[in-house]
Amino acid sequence: EGGNALRIRSKGAITLSNITATGGGGTGVDLNNVNPSAPQPVTLNGSTNISSFSSYGLKIMSSGVIKANNLSISGNDGGGALLQNNTLGMGVFLTGENSFVGSYFGTGLKILSLGPIAVSNFYAAGNYADNVVLDNSNGTGGVTALGPGTVPGVPVAGTVGGAPEAIAVLWTLTAVDAGTGGWGAARP
C-alpha cells in the first residue's frame, strides 16, 4: 500500500533486467544515481512491466546516460515513465518495443535530458496530460525518433494519421507536443 515496489539510491551504476511490478502506493520502480562528480549510467535490460501505482510507474533520475528497452508501463495515476538526466551531454536512449498507456493524471512518457534523446518503436495512448514529452531544450544533441511510433490521432515520427508506417527514416524532431496534436518543426 504506501511505498514503492523497488527503490534504489546509489552513486554508482544501476543495471536491472526483466522487472515486473504491479499495484501499490508510491512509484513502481524509483531509481536514482545522481552524482555530479562521477556520472554513472542507469541501464534496464530485458523487459520491464509496471502497472497500477499511485505515482509514476517508472522514475529514473541520473547524472549519467539512461538506456532502457522493452518498457510496458500502464495504469499509473501520476504518470507512466519519467526519465531524467541532469549532466550536459549525457543522453537518454529508449529502444525495443515500448508502450505507455493510461496514466490517469500524468504523462505517458516524459524524457528530460541535457543530452541527446533517441526513442524508437513506441505506443502512447489514454494519458490524461501529454502522451509523450521529449525535452532537451536546455541541453546538447538532438531529439530523434525512429519509427514506427504511435500516438493515436497524432502524427509522431514513423506514423501517418496515427497508423504505424514501416519506415526506415530517422526523423529529427525539435519539439513534440502530443497533448495538442502539434509537433513542431520536423525534417527527415
mmCIF file of C-alpha atoms in Angstrom:
data_model
loop_
_atom_site.group_PDB
_atom_site.id
_atom_site.type_symbol
_atom_site.label_atom_id
_atom_site.label_comp_id
_atom_site.label_asym_id
_atom_site.label_seq_id
_atom_site.Cartn_x
_atom_site.Cartn_y
_atom_site.Cartn_z
ATOM 1 C CA GLU A 1 0.000 0.000 0.000
ATOM 2 C CA GLY A 2 2.105 3.083 0.830
ATOM 3 C CA GLY A 3 5.562 2.699 -0.699
ATOM 4 C CA ASN A 4 7.483 1.992 -3.847
ATOM 5 C CA ALA A 5 7.801 -1.547 -5.198
ATOM 6 C CA LEU A 6 11.537 -1.012 -5.827
ATOM 7 C CA ARG A 7 13.637 1.983 -4.809
ATOM 8 C CA ILE A 8 17.382 2.201 -5.435
ATOM 9 C CA ARG A 9 19.631 5.115 -4.426
ATOM 10 C CA SER A 10 23.275 4.816 -5.499
ATOM 11 C CA LYS A 11 26.305 6.869 -6.521
ATOM 12 C CA GLY A 12 27.344 4.050 -8.860
ATOM 13 C CA ALA A 13 25.922 2.460 -11.977
ATOM 14 C CA ILE A 14 22.495 0.797 -11.786
ATOM 15 C CA THR A 15 21.719 -2.169 -14.058
ATOM 16 C CA LEU A 16 18.489 -4.166 -13.833
ATOM 17 C CA SER A 17 16.971 -6.882 -16.009
ATOM 18 C CA ASN A 18 13.433 -8.215 -16.500
ATOM 19 C CA ILE A 19 11.457 -6.160 -13.972
ATOM 20 C CA THR A 20 7.799 -6.717 -13.108
ATOM 21 C CA ALA A 21 5.979 -4.537 -10.578
ATOM 22 C CA THR A 22 2.190 -4.408 -10.134
ATOM 23 C CA GLY A 23 -0.053 -2.392 -7.871
ATOM 24 C CA GLY A 24 0.617 -0.262 -4.846
ATOM 25 C CA GLY A 25 1.158 3.183 -3.459
ATOM 26 C CA GLY A 26 4.072 5.354 -4.416
ATOM 27 C CA THR A 27 6.208 4.784 -7.502
ATOM 28 C CA GLY A 28 6.555 1.343 -9.038
ATOM 29 C CA VAL A 29 10.301 1.466 -9.742
ATOM 30 C CA ASP A 30 12.258 4.505 -8.480
ATOM 31 C CA LEU A 31 15.950 4.650 -9.455
ATOM 32 C CA ASN A 32 18.315 7.493 -8.535
ATOM 33 C CA ASN A 33 22.069 7.665 -9.059
ATOM 34 C CA VAL A 34 22.554 11.417 -9.268
ATOM 35 C CA ASN A 35 26.257 12.025 -8.660
ATOM 36 C CA PRO A 36 27.565 15.163 -10.414
ATOM 37 C CA SER A 37 31.225 14.401 -9.636
ATOM 38 C CA ALA A 38 31.203 10.987 -11.365
ATOM 39 C CA PRO A 39 28.174 10.372 -13.636
ATOM 40 C CA GLN A 40 27.221 6.683 -13.857
ATOM 41 C CA PRO A 41 24.701 5.015 -16.196
ATOM 42 C CA VAL A 42 21.303 3.506 -15.487
ATOM 43 C CA THR A 43 20.506 0.526 -17.729
ATOM 44 C CA LEU A 44 17.304 -1.524 -17.926
ATOM 45 C CA ASN A 45 17.738 -4.744 -19.924
ATOM 46 C CA GLY A 46 15.176 -7.337 -20.967
ATOM 47 C CA SER A 47 11.535 -6.437 -20.391
ATOM 48 C CA THR A 48 10.117 -4.028 -17.827
ATOM 49 C CA ASN A 49 6.404 -4.321 -16.976
ATOM 50 C CA ILE A 50 4.986 -1.846 -14.453
ATOM 51 C CA SER A 51 1.319 -1.106 -13.730
ATOM 52 C CA SER A 52 -1.210 0.260 -11.242
ATOM 53 C CA PHE A 53 0.799 2.513 -8.906
ATOM 54 C CA SER A 54 -0.434 5.756 -7.338
ATOM 55 C CA SER A 55 2.549 7.803 -8.584
ATOM 56 C CA TYR A 56 4.819 7.145 -11.577
ATOM 57 C CA GLY A 57 5.243 3.636 -12.889
ATOM 58 C CA LEU A 58 8.943 4.207 -13.608
ATOM 59 C CA LYS A 59 11.065 7.113 -12.416
ATOM 60 C CA ILE A 60 14.779 7.376 -13.237
ATOM 61 C CA MET A 61 16.920 10.311 -12.099
ATOM 62 C CA SER A 62 20.572 10.136 -13.164
ATOM 63 C CA SER A 63 23.685 12.170 -13.828
ATOM 64 C CA GLY A 64 24.734 9.608 -16.445
ATOM 65 C CA VAL A 65 23.380 8.033 -19.590
ATOM 66 C CA ILE A 66 19.996 6.290 -19.292
ATOM 67 C CA LYS A 67 19.363 3.256 -21.509
ATOM 68 C CA ALA A 68 16.172 1.211 -21.466
ATOM 69 C CA ASN A 69 14.319 -1.131 -23.776
ATOM 70 C CA ASN A 70 11.035 -3.017 -23.945
ATOM 71 C CA LEU A 71 9.093 -0.921 -21.437
ATOM 72 C CA SER A 72 5.417 -1.657 -20.820
ATOM 73 C CA ILE A 73 4.031 0.947 -18.436
ATOM 74 C CA SER A 74 0.268 1.247 -17.808
ATOM 75 C CA GLY A 75 -2.427 2.452 -15.422
ATOM 76 C CA ASN A 76 -0.278 4.528 -13.065
ATOM 77 C CA ASP A 77 -2.002 7.548 -11.521
ATOM 78 C CA GLY A 78 0.916 10.021 -11.512
ATOM 79 C CA GLY A 79 2.403 9.208 -14.907
ATOM 80 C CA GLY A 80 3.881 6.378 -16.920
ATOM 81 C CA ALA A 81 7.648 6.871 -17.120
ATOM 82 C CA LEU A 82 9.835 9.833 -16.164
ATOM 83 C CA LEU A 83 13.433 9.503 -17.389
ATOM 84 C CA GLN A 84 15.640 12.466 -16.458
ATOM 85 C CA ASN A 85 19.349 13.139 -16.541
ATOM 86 C CA ASN A 86 20.999 16.340 -15.398
ATOM 87 C CA THR A 87 24.523 16.283 -16.865
ATOM 88 C CA LEU A 88 25.255 18.217 -20.048
ATOM 89 C CA GLY A 89 25.864 15.861 -22.956
ATOM 90 C CA MET A 90 24.559 12.691 -21.265
ATOM 91 C CA GLY A 91 21.681 11.153 -23.214
ATOM 92 C CA VAL A 92 18.545 9.055 -22.821
ATOM 93 C CA PHE A 93 18.094 6.116 -25.206
ATOM 94 C CA LEU A 94 14.921 4.023 -25.448
ATOM 95 C CA THR A 95 14.879 1.014 -27.792
ATOM 96 C CA GLY A 96 12.857 -2.154 -28.329
ATOM 97 C CA GLU A 97 9.039 -2.250 -28.137
ATOM 98 C CA ASN A 98 7.671 0.335 -25.698
ATOM 99 C CA SER A 99 4.150 1.106 -24.508
ATOM 100 C CA PHE A 100 2.859 3.911 -22.240
ATOM 101 C CA VAL A 101 -0.904 3.640 -21.706
ATOM 102 C CA GLY A 102 -3.495 5.005 -19.282
ATOM 103 C CA SER A 103 -1.731 7.304 -16.833
ATOM 104 C CA TYR A 104 -4.757 8.724 -15.084
ATOM 105 C CA PHE A 105 -3.379 12.150 -14.181
ATOM 106 C CA GLY A 106 0.016 12.260 -15.876
ATOM 107 C CA THR A 107 2.122 11.943 -18.999
ATOM 108 C CA GLY A 108 2.711 8.554 -20.635
ATOM 109 C CA LEU A 109 6.412 9.061 -21.429
ATOM 110 C CA LYS A 110 8.349 12.093 -20.237
ATOM 111 C CA ILE A 111 12.056 12.405 -21.030
ATOM 112 C CA LEU A 112 14.002 15.410 -19.761
ATOM 113 C CA SER A 113 17.651 15.395 -20.771
ATOM 114 C CA LEU A 114 20.657 17.684 -21.005
ATOM 115 C CA GLY A 115 21.957 15.498 -23.830
ATOM 116 C CA PRO A 116 20.570 13.686 -26.861
ATOM 117 C CA ILE A 117 17.291 11.778 -26.742
ATOM 118 C CA ALA A 118 16.618 8.788 -29.005
ATOM 119 C CA VAL A 119 13.336 6.860 -28.889
ATOM 120 C CA SER A 120 12.152 4.031 -31.141
ATOM 121 C CA ASN A 121 9.102 1.794 -31.504
ATOM 122 C CA PHE A 122 6.714 3.314 -29.004
ATOM 123 C CA TYR A 123 2.963 3.451 -28.412
ATOM 124 C CA ALA A 124 1.354 6.017 -26.116
ATOM 125 C CA ALA A 125 -2.379 6.498 -25.573
ATOM 126 C CA GLY A 126 -5.006 7.339 -22.973
ATOM 127 C CA ASN A 127 -2.797 9.542 -20.807
ATOM 128 C CA TYR A 128 -4.512 12.480 -19.109
ATOM 129 C CA ALA A 129 -1.734 15.009 -19.687
ATOM 130 C CA ASP A 130 0.561 14.637 -22.705
ATOM 131 C CA ASN A 131 1.085 11.214 -24.225
ATOM 132 C CA VAL A 132 4.771 11.905 -24.956
ATOM 133 C CA VAL A 133 7.139 14.729 -23.910
ATOM 134 C CA LEU A 134 10.739 14.678 -25.197
ATOM 135 C CA ASP A 135 12.653 17.738 -23.951
ATOM 136 C CA ASN A 136 16.335 18.541 -24.196
ATOM 137 C CA SER A 137 15.844 22.259 -24.819
ATOM 138 C CA ASN A 138 18.439 23.129 -22.147
ATOM 139 C CA GLY A 139 20.984 20.562 -23.339
ATOM 140 C CA THR A 140 23.066 19.450 -26.275
ATOM 141 C CA GLY A 141 22.365 16.985 -29.060
ATOM 142 C CA GLY A 142 19.141 16.313 -30.875
ATOM 143 C CA VAL A 143 15.861 14.604 -30.241
ATOM 144 C CA THR A 144 15.339 11.690 -32.602
ATOM 145 C CA ALA A 145 12.610 9.125 -33.050
ATOM 146 C CA LEU A 146 12.907 6.093 -35.290
ATOM 147 C CA GLY A 147 9.559 4.714 -36.397
ATOM 148 C CA PRO A 148 7.236 3.213 -36.016
ATOM 149 C CA GLY A 149 5.969 5.289 -33.159
ATOM 150 C CA THR A 150 2.283 5.757 -32.479
ATOM 151 C CA VAL A 151 0.176 8.231 -30.574
ATOM 152 C CA PRO A 152 -3.393 7.652 -31.854
ATOM 153 C CA GLY A 153 -4.625 10.576 -33.934
ATOM 154 C CA VAL A 154 -1.339 12.453 -33.643
ATOM 155 C CA PRO A 155 1.366 12.362 -36.308
ATOM 156 C CA VAL A 156 4.546 11.432 -34.474
ATOM 157 C CA ALA A 157 7.712 10.207 -36.173
ATOM 158 C CA GLY A 158 7.051 6.997 -38.029
ATOM 159 C CA THR A 159 3.283 7.436 -38.237
ATOM 160 C CA VAL A 160 0.822 8.728 -40.790
ATOM 161 C CA GLY A 161 -2.567 9.699 -39.399
ATOM 162 C CA GLY A 162 -1.879 7.707 -36.254
ATOM 163 C CA ALA A 163 -1.259 4.451 -38.158
ATOM 164 C CA PRO A 164 2.230 2.988 -37.955
ATOM 165 C CA GLU A 165 4.261 3.054 -41.141
ATOM 166 C CA ALA A 166 7.101 0.673 -41.878
ATOM 167 C CA ILE A 167 9.738 3.309 -42.493
ATOM 168 C CA ALA A 168 13.464 3.408 -42.041
ATOM 169 C CA VAL A 169 13.795 7.177 -41.937
ATOM 170 C CA LEU A 170 15.353 8.843 -38.935
ATOM 171 C CA TRP A 171 13.378 11.957 -38.058
ATOM 172 C CA THR A 172 14.995 14.754 -36.109
ATOM 173 C CA LEU A 173 12.356 16.462 -34.020
ATOM 174 C CA THR A 174 12.736 19.874 -32.491
ATOM 175 C CA ALA A 175 9.519 19.605 -30.489
ATOM 176 C CA VAL A 176 6.855 17.047 -29.673
ATOM 177 C CA ASP A 177 3.533 18.057 -28.177
ATOM 178 C CA ALA A 178 1.260 15.033 -28.281
ATOM 179 C CA GLY A 179 -1.221 16.763 -25.975
ATOM 180 C CA THR A 180 -2.325 19.335 -28.580
ATOM 181 C CA GLY A 181 -1.689 17.321 -31.708
ATOM 182 C CA GLY A 182 1.163 19.540 -32.877
ATOM 183 C CA TRP A 183 4.768 18.502 -33.237
ATOM 184 C CA GLY A 184 6.923 21.490 -34.065
ATOM 185 C CA ALA A 185 9.436 21.520 -36.868
ATOM 186 C CA ALA A 186 10.454 18.119 -38.142
ATOM 187 C CA ARG A 187 12.649 17.028 -41.006
ATOM 188 C CA PRO A 188 13.691 13.643 -42.361
#
